[in-house]
Coordinates of C-alpha atoms and ligand atoms in Angstrom, one line a residue:
X1268 CA 2.6 -46.9 -8.0
X1269 CA -1.0 -46.7 -6.7
X1270 CA -2.9 -44.3 -4.7
X1271 CA -1.2 -42.3 -2.0
X1272 CA -3.0 -44.2 0.8
X1273 CA -1.5 -47.5 -0.4
X1274 CA 2.0 -46.2 0.1
X1275 CA 1.7 -44.0 3.1
X1276 CA -1.3 -45.1 5.1
X1277 CA -0.1 -43.4 8.3
X1278 CA 0.6 -40.1 6.6
X1279 CA -2.7 -40.3 4.7
X1280 CA -4.5 -40.3 8.0
X1281 CA -2.7 -37.2 9.2
X1282 CA -3.3 -35.5 5.8
X1283 CA -7.0 -36.4 6.0
X1284 CA -7.3 -35.0 9.5
X1285 CA -5.7 -31.8 8.3
X1286 CA -8.0 -31.5 5.3
X1287 CA -11.1 -32.3 7.2
X1288 CA -10.2 -29.8 9.9
X1289 CA -9.7 -27.2 7.2
X1290 CA -13.1 -28.0 5.7
X1291 CA -14.8 -27.5 9.1
X1292 CA -13.1 -24.1 9.3
X1293 CA -14.3 -23.4 5.8
X1294 CA -17.8 -24.3 6.7
X1295 CA -17.8 -22.0 9.7
X1296 CA -16.1 -19.2 7.8
X1297 CA -18.7 -19.5 5.0
X1298 CA -21.7 -19.2 7.3
X1299 CA -20.3 -16.0 8.8
X1300 CA -19.5 -14.7 5.3
X1301 CA -23.0 -15.0 4.0
X1302 CA -24.5 -13.6 7.2
X1303 CA -22.4 -10.5 7.0
X1304 CA -23.0 -9.8 3.3
X1305 CA -26.7 -10.1 3.6
X1306 CA -26.5 -7.9 6.6
X1307 CA -24.4 -5.1 5.2
X1308 CA -26.4 -5.1 1.9
X1309 CA -29.5 -4.8 4.0
X1310 CA -31.1 -7.9 2.4
X1311 CA -31.6 -10.1 5.5
X1312 CA -30.8 -8.9 8.9
X1313 CA -31.0 -11.1 11.9
X1314 CA -27.9 -10.1 13.8
X1315 CA -27.5 -6.9 15.7
X1316 CA -25.2 -4.5 13.9
X1317 CA -23.2 -4.3 17.2
X1318 CA -22.3 -8.0 16.6
X1319 CA -21.1 -7.3 13.1
X1320 CA -17.4 -7.3 14.1
X1321 CA -17.7 -10.6 15.9
X1322 CA -19.1 -12.0 12.7
X1323 CA -16.4 -10.4 10.5
X1324 CA -13.6 -11.5 12.8
X1325 CA -14.9 -15.0 12.8
X1326 CA -15.2 -15.0 9.0
X1327 CA -11.7 -13.6 8.5
X1328 CA -9.9 -15.8 11.1
X1329 CA -11.7 -19.1 10.2
X1330 CA -11.1 -18.5 6.5
X1331 CA -7.6 -17.0 6.1
X1332 CA -5.9 -18.4 9.2
X1333 CA -7.5 -21.8 9.8
X1334 CA -9.0 -23.1 6.5
X1335 CA -6.0 -22.1 4.4
X1336 CA -3.2 -23.2 6.8
X1337 CA -4.8 -26.5 7.8
X1338 CA -5.1 -27.3 4.1
X1339 CA -1.5 -26.2 3.6
X1340 CA 0.0 -28.5 6.2
X1341 CA -1.9 -31.4 4.6
X1342 CA -0.8 -30.5 1.1
X1343 CA 2.9 -30.0 2.1
X1344 CA 3.0 -33.3 3.9
X1345 CA 1.7 -34.9 0.7
X1346 CA 4.3 -33.0 -1.4
X1347 CA 7.3 -33.9 0.8
X1348 CA 6.5 -37.6 1.3
X1349 CA 5.5 -38.1 -2.4
X1350 CA 8.5 -36.4 -3.9
X1351 CA 11.1 -37.8 -1.4
X1352 CA 9.4 -41.2 -1.6
X1353 CA 9.8 -41.6 2.1
X1354 CA 7.5 -41.6 5.1
X1355 CA 7.7 -38.9 7.8
X1356 CA 10.4 -39.5 10.3
X1357 CA 8.4 -39.8 13.4
X1358 CA 4.6 -39.9 13.4
X1359 CA 4.1 -38.9 17.0
X1360 CA 6.0 -35.7 16.4
X1361 CA 3.8 -35.0 13.3
X1362 CA 0.6 -35.6 15.4
X1363 CA 2.0 -33.3 18.0
X1364 CA 2.2 -30.3 15.6
X1365 CA -1.2 -31.1 14.2
X1366 CA -2.6 -31.2 17.8
X1367 CA -1.0 -27.9 18.7
X1368 CA -2.4 -26.2 15.7
X1369 CA -5.8 -27.7 16.4
X1370 CA -5.8 -26.6 20.1
X1371 CA -4.6 -23.2 19.1
X1372 CA -7.3 -22.8 16.5
X1373 CA -10.0 -24.0 18.9
X1374 CA -8.9 -21.6 21.6
X1375 CA -8.8 -18.6 19.3
X1376 CA -12.1 -19.6 17.6
X1377 CA -14.0 -20.1 20.8
X1378 CA -12.7 -16.8 22.2
X1379 CA -14.0 -15.0 19.1
X1380 CA -17.4 -16.8 19.2
X1381 CA -17.9 -16.0 22.9
X1382 CA -18.3 -12.4 21.6
X1383 CA -21.9 -13.5 20.9
X1384 CA -22.6 -14.5 24.5
X1385 CA -23.3 -11.4 26.5
X1386 CA -23.2 -13.1 29.9
X1387 CA -19.5 -14.0 29.4
X1388 CA -17.0 -11.3 29.4
X1389 CA -14.8 -12.8 26.8
X1390 CA -14.5 -11.5 23.2
X1391 CA -12.1 -10.8 20.4
X1392 CA -13.8 -8.4 18.0
X1393 CA -10.5 -7.3 16.6
X1394 CA -10.8 -8.5 13.0
X1395 CA -8.1 -10.7 11.5
X1396 CA -5.6 -7.9 11.6
X1397 CA -6.0 -7.3 15.4
X1398 CA -4.8 -3.7 15.2
X1399 CA -4.2 -2.0 18.5
X1400 CA -5.9 -0.2 20.1
X1401 CA -8.6 -2.8 19.5
X1402 CA -7.9 -5.3 22.2
X1403 CA -8.9 -9.0 22.4
X1404 CA -9.1 -11.3 25.4
X1405 CA -5.7 -12.8 26.1
X1406 CA -6.9 -16.2 25.0
X1407 CA -7.2 -15.0 21.4
X1408 CA -3.5 -14.2 21.3
X1409 CA -2.5 -17.4 23.2
X1410 CA -4.4 -19.5 20.7
X1411 CA -2.7 -17.8 17.8
X1412 CA 0.7 -18.4 19.4
X1413 CA 0.0 -22.1 19.8
X1414 CA -1.2 -22.3 16.2
X1415 CA 1.9 -20.6 14.8
X1416 CA 4.3 -22.7 16.9
X1417 CA 2.4 -25.7 15.5
X1418 CA 3.2 -24.6 12.0
X1419 CA 6.9 -24.0 13.0
X1420 CA 7.1 -27.6 14.1
X1421 CA 5.4 -28.8 11.0
X1422 CA 8.1 -27.0 9.0
X1423 CA 10.7 -28.7 11.1
X1424 CA 9.2 -32.0 10.4
X1425 CA 9.5 -31.5 6.6
X1426 CA 13.0 -30.2 6.9
X1427 CA 13.9 -33.3 8.9
X1428 CA 12.6 -35.5 6.1
X1429 CA 14.7 -33.5 3.6
X1430 CA 17.8 -33.8 5.7
X1431 CA 17.4 -37.5 6.1
X1432 CA 16.8 -37.9 2.4
X1433 CA 19.9 -35.7 1.6
X1434 CA 22.1 -37.9 3.7
X1435 CA 21.1 -40.9 1.5
X1436 CA 21.1 -38.9 -1.7
X1437 CA 23.9 -36.4 -1.4
X1438 CA 24.3 -35.7 -5.1
X1439 CA 20.7 -35.3 -6.1
X1440 CA 18.8 -32.1 -6.8
X1441 CA 16.0 -31.4 -4.3
X1442 CA 12.8 -32.7 -5.9
X1443 CA 10.7 -29.8 -7.0
X1444 CA 7.7 -30.3 -4.6
X1445 CA 10.0 -30.5 -1.6
X1446 CA 11.9 -27.5 -2.9
X1447 CA 8.6 -25.6 -3.0
X1448 CA 7.8 -26.6 0.6
X1449 CA 11.2 -25.6 1.9
X1450 CA 11.3 -22.2 0.3
X1451 CA 7.8 -21.5 1.5
X1452 CA 8.6 -22.5 5.0
X1453 CA 11.8 -20.4 5.2
X1454 CA 9.7 -17.4 4.1
X1455 CA 7.2 -18.3 6.8
X1456 CA 9.8 -18.5 9.6
X1457 CA 11.1 -15.1 8.7
X1458 CA 7.6 -13.6 8.5
X1459 CA 6.3 -15.1 11.7
X1460 CA 9.2 -13.7 13.7
X1461 CA 7.5 -10.3 13.5
X1462 CA 4.1 -11.5 14.7
X1463 CA 5.8 -13.4 17.5
X1464 CA 7.5 -10.2 18.7
X1465 CA 4.3 -8.3 18.3
X1466 CA 2.1 -10.7 20.2
X1467 CA 4.5 -11.9 22.9
X1468 CA 6.3 -8.6 23.3
X1469 CA 3.4 -6.2 23.2
X1470 CA -0.2 -7.4 22.6
X1471 CA -0.4 -10.3 25.0
X1472 CA 1.2 -8.5 27.9
X1473 CA -1.0 -5.5 27.2
X1474 CA -4.2 -7.6 27.1
X1475 CA -3.1 -9.2 30.4
X1476 CA -2.8 -5.7 31.9
X1477 CA 1.0 -5.7 32.2
X1478 CA 1.3 -2.7 29.9
X1479 CA -1.1 0.2 29.9
X1480 CA -0.7 0.8 26.2
X1481 CA 1.3 -0.2 23.1
X1482 CA 2.6 1.7 20.2
X1483 CA -0.2 1.2 17.6
X1484 CA 2.0 2.1 14.6
X1485 CA 4.7 -0.3 15.8
X1486 CA 2.3 -3.3 16.2
X1487 CA 0.6 -2.5 12.9
X1488 CA 4.0 -2.4 11.1
X1489 CA 5.0 -5.7 12.7
X1490 CA 1.6 -7.1 11.7
X1491 CA 2.2 -6.2 8.0
X1492 CA 5.8 -7.5 8.1
X1493 CA 4.0 -10.8 8.6
X1494 CA 0.7 -9.9 6.9
X1495 CA 2.1 -9.5 3.4
X1496 CA 4.1 -12.8 3.4
X1497 CA 1.1 -14.6 4.8
X1498 CA -0.8 -13.9 1.5
X1499 CA 1.9 -15.8 -0.3
X1500 CA 1.8 -18.5 2.4
X1501 CA -1.8 -19.0 1.2
X1502 CA -0.9 -18.7 -2.5
X1503 CA 2.2 -20.9 -2.7
X1504 CA 0.5 -24.1 -2.0
X1505 CA -2.1 -23.1 -4.6
X1506 CA 0.8 -22.4 -7.0
X1507 CA 2.3 -25.7 -6.1
X1508 CA -0.9 -27.4 -7.2
X1509 CA -0.9 -25.4 -10.5
X1510 CA 2.7 -26.4 -11.2
X1511 CA 2.4 -30.1 -10.2
X1512 CA -1.2 -31.1 -10.8
X1513 CA -2.7 -28.8 -13.5
X1514 CA -0.2 -30.1 -16.2
X1515 CA -0.9 -33.6 -15.1
X1516 CA -4.7 -33.2 -15.3
X1517 CA -4.3 -31.5 -18.7
X1518 CA -2.5 -34.7 -19.9
X1519 CA 0.9 -33.0 -20.2
X1520 CA 4.0 -32.2 -18.3
X1521 CA 5.4 -29.1 -16.5
X1522 CA 7.1 -26.9 -19.0
X1523 CA 10.0 -25.9 -16.9
X1524 CA 11.3 -27.1 -13.5
X1525 CA 14.0 -24.4 -13.3
X1526 CA 11.5 -21.6 -13.8
X1527 CA 9.4 -22.9 -11.0
X1528 CA 12.4 -22.9 -8.7
X1529 CA 13.2 -19.3 -9.7
X1530 CA 9.6 -18.3 -8.9
X1531 CA 9.7 -19.8 -5.4
X1532 CA 13.0 -18.2 -4.6
X1533 CA 11.7 -14.8 -5.8
X1534 CA 8.8 -15.2 -3.4
X1535 CA 11.2 -16.1 -0.5
X1536 CA 13.3 -13.0 -1.2
X1537 CA 10.6 -10.5 -2.0
X1538 CA 7.6 -11.4 0.1
X1539 CA 8.7 -9.8 3.3
X1540 CA 10.3 -6.4 2.4
X1541 CA 7.0 -5.1 0.9
X1542 CA 4.6 -5.3 3.9
X1543 CA 4.5 -1.5 4.2
X1544 CA 2.4 -1.4 1.0
X1545 CA -0.6 -2.0 3.4
X1546 CA 0.4 1.1 5.2
X1547 CA 0.6 3.7 2.5
X1548 CA -2.1 5.7 4.3
X1549 CA -0.5 5.4 7.7
X1550 CA 1.0 8.6 9.0
X1551 CA 4.3 8.2 10.8
X1552 CA 6.1 6.3 8.1
X1553 CA 8.1 8.5 5.7
X1554 CA 7.0 8.7 2.1
X1555 CA 10.5 7.6 1.0
X1556 CA 10.2 4.2 2.7
X1557 CA 6.8 3.8 1.1
X1558 CA 8.3 4.5 -2.3
X1559 CA 11.0 1.9 -1.8
X1560 CA 8.3 -0.6 -0.8
X1561 CA 6.3 0.2 -3.8
X1562 CA 9.3 -0.6 -6.0
X1563 CA 9.8 -3.9 -4.3
X1564 CA 6.2 -4.7 -4.7
X1565 CA 6.3 -4.1 -8.4
X1566 CA 9.3 -6.6 -8.6
X1567 CA 7.2 -9.1 -6.7
X1568 CA 4.8 -9.2 -9.7
X1569 CA 7.5 -11.0 -11.6
X1570 CA 7.1 -14.5 -10.1
X1571 CA 3.4 -14.4 -10.7
X1572 CA 3.9 -13.4 -14.4
X1573 CA 6.5 -16.2 -14.7
X1574 CA 3.9 -18.6 -13.2
X1575 CA 1.2 -17.4 -15.6
X1576 CA 3.6 -18.2 -18.5
X1577 CA 4.8 -21.5 -17.2
X1578 CA 1.5 -22.9 -16.1
X1579 CA -0.3 -21.9 -19.3
X1580 CA 2.5 -23.2 -21.4
X1581 CA 2.3 -26.6 -19.6
X1582 CA -1.5 -26.8 -20.0
X1583 CA -1.1 -25.9 -23.7
X1584 CA 1.5 -28.7 -24.0
X1585 CA -0.9 -31.1 -22.4
X1586 CA -3.8 -30.0 -24.8
X1587 CA -1.5 -30.4 -27.8
X1588 CA -0.7 -34.0 -26.8
X1589 CA -4.4 -34.8 -27.1
X1590 CA -5.1 -33.4 -30.5
X1591 CA -5.3 -29.7 -29.6
X1592 CA -4.1 -27.2 -32.3
X1593 CA -4.5 -23.7 -33.5
X1594 CA -3.8 -20.5 -31.6
X1595 CA -6.6 -20.9 -29.2
X1596 CA -8.6 -23.9 -30.3
X1597 CA -6.3 -26.1 -28.2
X1598 CA -8.3 -24.9 -25.3
X1599 CA -11.1 -27.2 -26.5
X1600 CA -8.9 -30.2 -26.0
X1601 CA -8.6 -29.6 -22.2
X1602 CA -10.4 -31.9 -19.8
X1603 CA -13.2 -29.5 -18.9
X1604 CA -15.4 -32.3 -17.5
X1605 CA -12.9 -32.9 -14.8
X1606 CA -13.8 -30.8 -11.8
X1607 CA -10.2 -30.8 -10.4
X1608 CA -8.9 -29.4 -13.7
X1609 CA -11.8 -26.9 -14.4
X1610 CA -11.8 -25.6 -10.8
X1611 CA -8.1 -24.9 -10.8
X1612 CA -8.1 -23.4 -14.3
X1613 CA -11.0 -21.0 -13.4
X1614 CA -9.2 -20.1 -10.2
X1615 CA -6.1 -19.2 -12.3
X1616 CA -8.2 -17.1 -14.6
X1617 CA -9.7 -15.2 -11.7
X1618 CA -6.3 -14.7 -10.2
X1619 CA -5.3 -12.8 -13.4
X1620 CA -8.0 -10.3 -12.5
X1621 CA -7.1 -10.3 -8.8
X1622 CA -3.4 -9.7 -9.7
X1623 CA -4.4 -6.6 -11.6
X1624 CA -6.4 -5.1 -8.8
X1625 CA -3.3 -5.9 -6.6
X1626 CA -1.2 -3.8 -8.9
X1627 CA -3.6 -1.0 -8.5
X1628 CA -3.5 -1.3 -4.7
X1629 CA 0.3 -1.3 -4.9
X1630 CA 0.6 2.1 -6.7
X1631 CA 1.1 4.6 -3.9
X1632 CA -1.0 7.3 -5.4
X1633 CA -3.9 5.1 -6.6
X1634 CA -4.0 3.4 -3.3
X1635 CA -5.3 6.6 -1.8
X1636 CA -8.4 6.1 -3.9
X1637 CA -9.1 2.5 -2.9
X1638 CA -7.7 2.0 0.6
X1639 CA -10.2 1.0 3.2
X1640 CA -13.0 0.8 0.6
X1641 CA -14.8 -2.3 -0.6
X1642 CA -12.4 -2.5 -3.4
X1643 CA -9.8 -4.2 -1.2
X1644 CA -12.1 -7.1 -0.1
X1645 CA -12.9 -7.3 -3.8
X1646 CA -9.2 -7.8 -4.5
X1647 CA -8.7 -10.4 -1.9
X1648 CA -11.8 -12.4 -2.7
X1649 CA -10.3 -12.9 -6.1
X1650 CA -6.9 -13.8 -4.7
X1651 CA -7.3 -15.8 -1.4
X1652 CA -11.0 -16.2 -1.9
X1653 CA -10.7 -17.7 -5.3
X1654 CA -7.2 -18.4 -6.6
X1655 CA -6.5 -20.1 -3.3
X1656 CA -9.8 -21.3 -2.0
X1657 CA -11.1 -22.6 -5.3
X1658 CA -7.8 -24.3 -6.1
X1659 CA -7.9 -26.1 -2.7
X1660 CA -11.5 -27.2 -3.2
X1661 CA -10.9 -28.3 -6.8
X1662 CA -7.7 -30.1 -5.8
X1663 CA -9.6 -31.9 -3.0
X1664 CA -11.6 -33.7 -5.7
X1665 CA -8.4 -35.5 -6.6
X1666 CA -6.7 -35.4 -3.2
X1667 CA -9.4 -36.8 -1.0
X1668 CA -9.9 -40.0 -3.1
X1669 CA -6.1 -40.3 -3.0
X1670 CA -6.1 -40.0 0.8
X1671 CA -9.1 -42.3 1.4
X1672 CA -9.1 -44.8 -1.4
X1673 CA -12.8 -43.9 -1.9
X1674 CA -14.6 -42.8 -5.0
X1675 CA -15.6 -39.1 -5.3
X1676 CA -19.3 -39.0 -4.5
X1677 CA -20.5 -37.0 -7.4
X1678 CA -18.4 -35.7 -10.3
X1679 CA -21.2 -33.7 -12.0
X1680 CA -22.0 -31.9 -8.7
X1681 CA -18.3 -31.2 -8.2
X1682 CA -18.2 -29.6 -11.7
X1683 CA -21.3 -27.6 -10.9
X1684 CA -19.7 -26.5 -7.6
X1685 CA -16.5 -25.0 -9.1
X1686 CA -18.5 -23.2 -11.9
X1687 CA -20.9 -21.8 -9.3
X1688 CA -18.0 -20.5 -7.3
X1689 CA -16.6 -18.8 -10.4
X1690 CA -20.0 -17.2 -11.3
X1691 CA -20.7 -16.2 -7.7
X1692 CA -17.3 -14.6 -7.3
X1693 CA -17.7 -12.7 -10.6
X1694 CA -20.8 -11.0 -9.2
X1695 CA -19.3 -10.4 -5.8
X1696 CA -15.9 -9.2 -6.9
X1697 CA -17.3 -7.0 -9.6
X1698 CA -19.7 -5.4 -7.2
X1699 CA -17.0 -4.9 -4.5
X1700 CA -14.5 -3.3 -6.8
X1701 CA -17.0 -0.9 -8.3
X1702 CA -18.5 -0.1 -4.9
X1703 CA -14.9 0.7 -3.7
X1704 CA -14.4 3.1 -6.6
X1705 CA -17.4 5.2 -5.5
X1706 CA -16.1 5.2 -2.0
X1707 CA -18.2 2.6 -0.2
X1708 CA -16.1 1.6 2.9
X1709 CA -15.1 -1.9 3.9
X1710 CA -15.5 -3.2 7.4
X1711 CA -18.8 -1.7 8.4
X1712 CA -22.3 -3.0 9.1
X1713 CA -23.9 0.3 8.1
X1714 CA -22.3 1.5 4.9
X1715 CA -25.2 3.7 3.9
X1716 CA -24.3 6.8 6.0
X1717 CA -27.6 8.5 6.2
X1718 CA -27.8 11.6 4.1
X1719 CA -24.7 10.9 2.0
X1720 CA -25.3 10.1 -1.6
X1721 CA -22.6 8.0 -3.3
X1722 CA -21.8 9.0 -6.8
X1723 CA -23.8 6.6 -8.9
X1724 CA -21.8 6.9 -12.1
X1725 CA -20.6 3.3 -11.8
X1726 CA -24.0 1.9 -11.0
X1727 CA -26.5 2.5 -8.3
X1728 CA -25.8 1.4 -4.8
X1729 CA -28.9 -0.7 -4.9
X1730 CA -27.7 -2.6 -8.0
X1731 CA -24.2 -3.1 -6.6
X1732 CA -25.6 -4.4 -3.3
X1733 CA -27.9 -6.7 -5.2
X1734 CA -24.9 -8.2 -7.1
X1735 CA -23.0 -8.6 -3.8
X1736 CA -25.9 -10.4 -2.2
X1737 CA -26.5 -12.7 -5.2
X1738 CA -22.8 -13.4 -5.4
X1739 CA -22.6 -14.3 -1.7
X1740 CA -25.6 -16.5 -2.0
X1741 CA -24.2 -18.4 -4.9
X1742 CA -20.9 -18.8 -3.1
X1743 CA -22.7 -20.2 -0.1
X1744 CA -24.6 -22.6 -2.3
X1745 CA -21.3 -23.7 -3.9
X1746 CA -19.7 -24.2 -0.5
X1747 CA -22.6 -26.3 0.6
X1748 CA -22.2 -28.6 -2.4
X1749 CA -18.5 -28.9 -1.8
X1750 CA -18.9 -29.9 1.8
X1751 CA -21.7 -32.3 1.0
X1752 CA -19.6 -34.0 -1.7
X1753 CA -16.6 -34.3 0.7
X1754 CA -18.8 -35.7 3.5
X1755 CA -20.4 -38.3 1.3
X1756 CA -17.0 -39.2 -0.2
X1757 CA -15.5 -39.7 3.3
X1758 CA -18.2 -42.2 4.1
X1759 CA -18.5 -43.6 0.6
X1760 CA -18.7 -47.4 0.6
X1761 CA -17.6 -47.9 -2.9
X1762 CA -13.8 -48.0 -3.0
X1763 CA -12.4 -47.3 -6.4
X1764 CA -8.8 -46.9 -7.4
X1765 CA -8.4 -43.2 -7.5
X1766 CA -5.6 -43.3 -10.0
X1767 CA -1.8 -43.0 -9.6
X1768 CA -0.2 -40.7 -7.2
X1769 CA 2.5 -39.6 -9.6
X1770 CA 3.7 -36.2 -10.7
X1771 CA 4.8 -36.3 -14.4
X1772 CA 8.4 -35.4 -15.0
X1773 CA 8.9 -31.8 -16.4
X1774 CA 9.8 -31.2 -20.0
X1775 CA 12.8 -29.2 -18.8
X1776 CA 14.0 -30.9 -15.6
X1777 CA 16.2 -29.8 -12.7
X1778 CA 19.4 -30.7 -14.4
X1779 CA 18.8 -27.7 -16.8
X1780 CA 19.1 -25.3 -13.9
X1781 CA 22.2 -24.1 -12.0
X1782 CA 22.8 -26.0 -8.8
X1783 CA 23.0 -22.7 -6.9
X1784 CA 19.2 -22.6 -7.0
X1785 CA 19.2 -25.3 -4.4
X1786 CA 21.4 -23.4 -2.0
X1787 CA 18.9 -22.8 0.7
X1788 CA 21.4 -21.1 3.0
X1789 CA 22.3 -18.6 0.4
X1790 CA 18.7 -17.6 -0.3
X1791 CA 17.8 -17.5 3.4
X1792 CA 20.8 -15.1 3.9
X1793 CA 19.8 -12.8 1.1
X1794 CA 16.2 -12.8 2.2
X1795 CA 17.2 -11.8 5.8
X1796 CA 19.5 -9.0 4.4
X1797 CA 16.6 -7.7 2.3
X1798 CA 14.3 -7.7 5.3
X1799 CA 16.9 -5.8 7.4
X1800 CA 17.4 -3.3 4.7
X1801 CA 13.7 -2.7 4.3
X1802 CA 12.7 -2.6 7.9
X1803 CA 15.5 -1.3 10.1
X1804 CA 15.1 2.4 9.3
X1805 CA 11.2 2.5 9.4
X1806 CA 11.1 0.5 12.6
X1807 CA 13.9 2.6 14.2
X1808 CA 12.1 5.8 13.3
X1809 CA 8.8 4.5 14.6
X1810 CA 10.3 3.5 17.9
X1811 CA 12.5 6.6 18.3
X1812 CA 9.5 8.8 17.9
X1813 CA 6.6 6.8 19.3
X1814 CA 8.5 4.8 21.9
X1815 CA 8.3 1.0 22.2
X1816 CA 5.1 1.3 24.1
X1817 CA 3.6 4.2 22.3
X1818 CA 1.6 7.1 23.6
X1819 CA 2.4 8.9 26.5
X1820 CA 4.2 10.8 23.7
X1821 CA 2.7 11.4 20.3
X1822 CA 1.2 8.3 18.8
X1823 CA 1.5 9.4 15.2
X1824 CA 4.4 11.9 14.9
X1825 CA 5.1 13.9 11.8
X1826 CA 6.9 12.1 9.1
X1827 CA 10.2 13.1 7.6
X1828 CA 10.6 12.4 3.9
X1829 CA 14.1 10.8 3.9
X1830 CA 14.0 10.0 0.2
X1831 CA 13.2 13.6 -0.8
X1832 CA 16.0 14.8 1.5
X1833 CA 18.3 12.2 -0.1
X1834 CA 17.3 13.1 -3.6
X1835 CA 17.8 16.8 -2.8
X1836 CA 21.3 16.2 -1.4
X1837 CA 22.1 14.0 -4.4
X1838 CA 20.8 16.6 -6.9
X1839 CA 22.6 19.5 -5.2
X1840 CA 25.9 17.6 -5.2
X1841 CA 25.4 16.6 -8.8
X1842 CA 24.7 20.2 -9.6
X1843 CA 27.9 21.1 -7.8
X1844 CA 29.9 18.7 -9.8
X1845 CA 28.7 20.0 -13.2
Ligands
HAS3222 FE1 -3.0 -8.3 -2.2 C1 -4.3 -6.1 0.1 C2 -1.0 -5.8 -3.5 C3 -1.5 -10.5 -4.4 C4 -4.4 -10.9 -0.4 N1 -4.2 -8.5 -0.5 C5 -4.6 -7.4 0.3 C6 -5.4 -8.0 1.3 C7 -5.4 -9.3 1.2 C8 -4.6 -9.6 0.0 C9 -6.1 -10.3 2.1 O1 0.0 -3.0 -2.6 C10 -6.2 -7.1 2.4 C11 -5.5 -7.1 3.7 C12 -6.3 -6.3 4.6 O2 -7.2 -6.8 5.3 O3 -6.1 -5.0 4.7 N2 -1.6 -8.2 -3.7 C13 -0.9 -7.1 -4.1 C14 -0.1 -7.4 -5.2 C15 -0.2 -8.7 -5.5 C16 -1.2 -9.2 -4.5 C17 0.8 -6.4 -6.0 N3 -3.0 -10.3 -2.4 C18 -2.3 -11.0 -3.3 C19 -2.5 -12.5 -3.1 C20 -3.3 -12.6 -2.0 C21 -3.6 -11.2 -1.5 C22 -1.9 -13.5 -3.9 C23 -3.8 -13.7 -1.3 C24 -3.6 -15.0 -1.6 N4 -2.7 -6.3 -1.8 C25 -1.8 -5.5 -2.4 C26 -1.9 -4.2 -1.7 C27 -2.8 -4.3 -0.7 C28 -3.3 -5.6 -0.8 C29 -1.1 -3.0 -2.0 C30 -3.2 -3.2 0.3 C31 -4.4 -2.5 -0.1 C32 -4.9 -1.5 0.9 O4 -4.9 -0.3 0.6 O5 -5.3 -1.9 2.0 C33 0.5 -9.5 -6.5 O6 1.2 -10.6 -5.9 C34 -0.4 -10.0 -7.6 C35 0.4 -10.7 -8.7 C36 -0.5 -11.5 -9.6 C37 -0.5 -11.5 -11.0 C38 -1.5 -12.3 -11.7 C39 -0.7 -13.4 -12.6 C40 -1.7 -14.4 -13.2 C41 -1.7 -15.7 -13.0 C42 -2.8 -16.5 -13.6 C43 -2.4 -17.6 -14.5 C44 -3.5 -18.3 -15.2 C45 -3.8 -19.6 -15.1 C46 -5.1 -20.1 -15.7 C47 -3.0 -20.6 -14.3 C48 0.4 -10.6 -11.7 C49 -0.6 -16.4 -12.3 C50 -4.8 -20.9 -16.9 C51 -6.1 -21.4 -17.4 C52 -6.3 -21.7 -18.7 C53 -7.6 -22.2 -19.1 C54 -5.3 -21.4 -19.8
CU3223 CU1 0.4 -7.2 0.5

């Protein structure tokens, strides 16, 4: 065994291209991020407030669609080829999906950026959620469609590798990394069906002028059908890195392969039937449906708790192999000087906080307090903005040398970079959560609302804004250091063996788990049934009242509380029985 590039030079090139593209997207997203924070906190203002939504849309789309997913496809290609120990089946097909994703991302990206050019009548200031009635230029949707089809083909590529491997190894368990890729992709196929229907069936024809209007509640609901699972589409590659790489870096082995499989299956089953927890405040969806969704969401905490347990146990095992002891002093035996380890561990720690703010979001009644306030961006800068982004950056310090055969330009700067991200995000997320609690809204260039005094019990608005601006500046600095390190590494003359591309075998391996865990057809079927159960009635009720194409009639009809009705009937019949 040597570095990845020694075994799979052709795949390494594809993975490198995916990673570099993702870094370019990260750079663009980062620039817009710092611009908008300094603008809304009134620290530095050089854009017009009217352009704020162009900036915010660019920040969102470049970060959470392009950066994350380009990185994911690189990561998953690494996982499948490494664990099946076989090259991709057909490189020209692989380059095709990569090309499709790139063309799609460029079309959507350029359409958004043209919003800055007043002389051209093209824009897409619709934020990353593209809720109707906000309308983008058709090219925005067309780019997205191409991008998503690219990811579908990428998934097909990995499935193809697995099928080919299975023919040669009919009796073997699916290797864990490939298992993670397959379950994630099945979830993605189910989730993206909704966004395909929403874009191709409604939003694109509407933007082309074929329909006069759409049903905003319907397209929103279809968006969140996809929009919740997408957050796990970002998270699952990060989890994969925590399961496969963190134990390795800590000098140990994964505690339990079966538990990891259970976690990924739970994500496949539960990620989609919870999307309505983003719509607790939407009128037109009955409270009963929202209650069911809240229950599902609370179950969905389980795989993350299992992950916290398994990953920390594996790290502890690693530390104890290297002289660590005591209840907590084993923490000192961890390789804190390794940026890849430290970055991922800090990302995990921050995710614990992000997970807790997620639980608060998920409570139907508390959600009313935080929805549409700065609390929510606080939540997702800890989750996608740190658990995912910092893990990807930290992982790159190991992955890029694997893919290039070149030495990492500067380890100390890499270490500084991951710590800076942690510190910057501490300021920013703290400020955002607290600002949200006093009612400061998200998604606005002018949060000050003249004449309105926010209750300052949790800190003055000035102090919160200062923290936000300091946080964003540190993050921008951290990002610059990361990109600089990657750029120099890519052109580094000194080639150095980057270490072995091996994933240590788990302490409890696949043979300790029931074979049914590997039954992809079964889990897909259950996942589909759960989605049907969760969405048929809400969608039917939205369509029956608002129509497929919306107003004309009432856009947001009165809601009927089915569950209350159901509970009433049940109670009355129970009373009748007694
Ligand atoms: Fe969320 C809104 C609920 C997780 C992203 N979320 C958002 C939005 C985004 C987002 C982008 O129920 C805003 C969308 C928009 O623009 O409107 N979220 C949850 C819940 C979870 C959750 C219950 N979210 C995520 C993840 C995201 C993400 C993951 C991205 C990657 N979220 C919500 C709700 C809303 C919402 C509502 C709507 C709010 C509203 O009103 O608009 C859970 O999955 C969280 C579970 C996590 C845990 C933490 C476990 C801890 C671990 C750490 C282990 C430690 C290690 C370190 C490895 C229970 C795993 C070890 C180190 C050593 C040194 C030992
Ligand atoms: Cu969600």
